[in-house]
Steps between C-alpha positions, in 0.01 A plus 500: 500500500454197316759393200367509189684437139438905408782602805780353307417821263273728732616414876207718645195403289156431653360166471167648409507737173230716450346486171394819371237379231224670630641829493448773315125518518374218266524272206323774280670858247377698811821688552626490894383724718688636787245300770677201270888657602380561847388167500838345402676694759319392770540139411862520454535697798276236662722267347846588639376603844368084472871395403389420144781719279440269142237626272435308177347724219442374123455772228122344446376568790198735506667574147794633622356761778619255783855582401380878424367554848805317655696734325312807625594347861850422448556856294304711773700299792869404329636355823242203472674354180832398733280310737299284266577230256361559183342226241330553209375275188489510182398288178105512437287730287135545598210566267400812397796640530654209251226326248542147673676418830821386456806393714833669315872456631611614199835793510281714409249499671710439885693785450173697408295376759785540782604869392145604531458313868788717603361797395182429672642383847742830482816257546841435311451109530350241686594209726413229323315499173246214417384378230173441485357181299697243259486683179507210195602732259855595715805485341702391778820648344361825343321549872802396696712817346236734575449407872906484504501857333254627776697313802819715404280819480379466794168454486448193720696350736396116497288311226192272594212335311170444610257170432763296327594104577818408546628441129425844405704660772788275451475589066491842621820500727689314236493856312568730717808557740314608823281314721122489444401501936188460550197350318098562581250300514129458588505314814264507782254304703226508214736452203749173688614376223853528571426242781295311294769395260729448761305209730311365112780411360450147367151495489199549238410800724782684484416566102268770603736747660596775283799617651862344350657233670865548659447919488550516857743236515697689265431875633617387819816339361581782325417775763246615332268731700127372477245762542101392483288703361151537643560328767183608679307332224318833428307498853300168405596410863461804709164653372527659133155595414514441181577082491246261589682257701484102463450300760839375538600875477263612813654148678835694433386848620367354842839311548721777410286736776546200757860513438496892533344446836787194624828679353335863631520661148251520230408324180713679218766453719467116573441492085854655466658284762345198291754583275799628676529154669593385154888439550557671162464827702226652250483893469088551496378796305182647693272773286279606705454873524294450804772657777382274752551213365818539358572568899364148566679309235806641713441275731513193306920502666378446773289217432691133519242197397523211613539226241137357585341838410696531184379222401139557670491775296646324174208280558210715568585749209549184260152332592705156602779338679854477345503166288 
């Protein structure tokens, strides 16, 4: 098993994480069904027979019936809960539920939001908590006592934020007295940006990437575990029906099956392994509720690219070489 930042907490967790946002039968106020619980169960079950025992869940997804079917699972089958690491987010209110969406660390609204996650996923705590956006609004002190309040409960185990730089983490830590261990990020193939600031820097170029400079650099200092989310750039690459690929995205799709074909594997797989060469040892978070491919992207361990195709496939998906 690879080393990865998350073992100094969680010695046995998967470098893939499933993430359960399509669960719970869809983004809609159709309540879940039990084809939606059946559903779950077969994924996690398809999961954990795959070696993948971390599930990341967020209290917005599928407005809140991903963590309602997971919770069906883990209530109907108990044993499960001791074999899986549990994440969940919190920290953003969706329309129509709220009048405007909002992002909201607030006491309040943490211990709110986390209290009803737990009922919904049938569980006394979770792993590691997330939170989900930066909220501007946050008081970082009046915040800071509620998550410390919920640590001593019980409630989670480990803190961790999700889509914040660098400065924000560290302002974070400075208020609270446990560790904040992992951080995720969009990063994949499509959406490089966390290469691009890293080989721009110094040029007019390098203005144009989006993602903070040094977050990497500092994650990794700190042992912070970096998890990417959709790291399969939403199928663009392997054949979703619904996106009308670019040119220099079909120039991508053909290299990706070549490299299938050379490493024997298959295309979600040599997307994953795209990013596991990263030495930052990244935790990807796959989605897909398709059963078979979550049983290829398994296979992205066993995948070891060569520099050259990195960086072939850096190239392709980018439209140019490297500067």
């Amino acid at each position: 098993m690879t080393e990865i930042p998350i073992h100094d907490y969680y010695p046995h967790a998967s470098q893939l994480v499933y993430g359960c946002m399509g669960l719970g039968g869809g983004w809609n106020d159709t309540p879940a069904q039990e084809k939606d619980v059946k559903q779950a169960q077969q994924i996690i079950e398809t999961c954990l027979e795959n070696k993948i025992n971390t599930f990341d869940l967020a209290d917005i997804y599928t407005f809140g019936k991903a963590e309602e079917v997971f919770g069906q699972v883990l209530k109907a089958t108990p044993s499960l809960r001791k074999n899986i690491l549990l994440q969940t987010k919190v920290g953003i209110k969706l329309t129509p539920t709220h009048e405007v969406k909002q992002y909201d660390l607030s006491p309040e609204w943490i211990t709110s939001a986390l209290n009803s996650s737990l009922r919904r996923l049938n569980s006394e705590n979770v792993d590691i908590l997330f939170l989900h956006r930066p909220d501007p609004l946050m008081d970082l002190d009046d915040s800071a006592v509620a998550l410390e309040k919920l640590h001593k409960q019980g409630k989670f185990s480990h803190l961790a934020v999700s889509n914040m730089h660098a400065g924000q983490i560290a302002w974070l830590q400075s208020a609270i007295s446990f560790p904040i261990i992992a951080n995720q990020l969009q990063m994949s193939l499509q959406h490089a940006d966390f290469v691009e600031e890293s080989i721009t820097t110094n040029m007019k170029d390098g203005c144009n990437s989006g993602f903070p400079r040094g977050t990497m650099e500092f994650c990794e200092q700190q042992n912070i575990q970096l998890q990417a989310w959709s790291p399969l750039a939403q199928g663009i690459f392997t054949g979703n029906p619904r996106h009308k690929p670019t040119l220099t995205e079909l120039a991508t799709t053909k290299l990706l099956t070549q490299l299938g074909n050379r490493y024997s594997s298959n295309p979600n797989a040599i997307l994953l392994a795209w990013l596991l060469k990263h030495p930052v040892n990244i935790q990807p978070v796959i989605g897909t509720t398709n059963v078979k491919r979550i049983v290829e992207c398994t296979q992205a361990s066993k995948v070891n690219l060569s520099r050259e195709d990195w960086y072939l496939l850096l190239q392709t998906a980018r439209g140019q070489e490297v500067p």
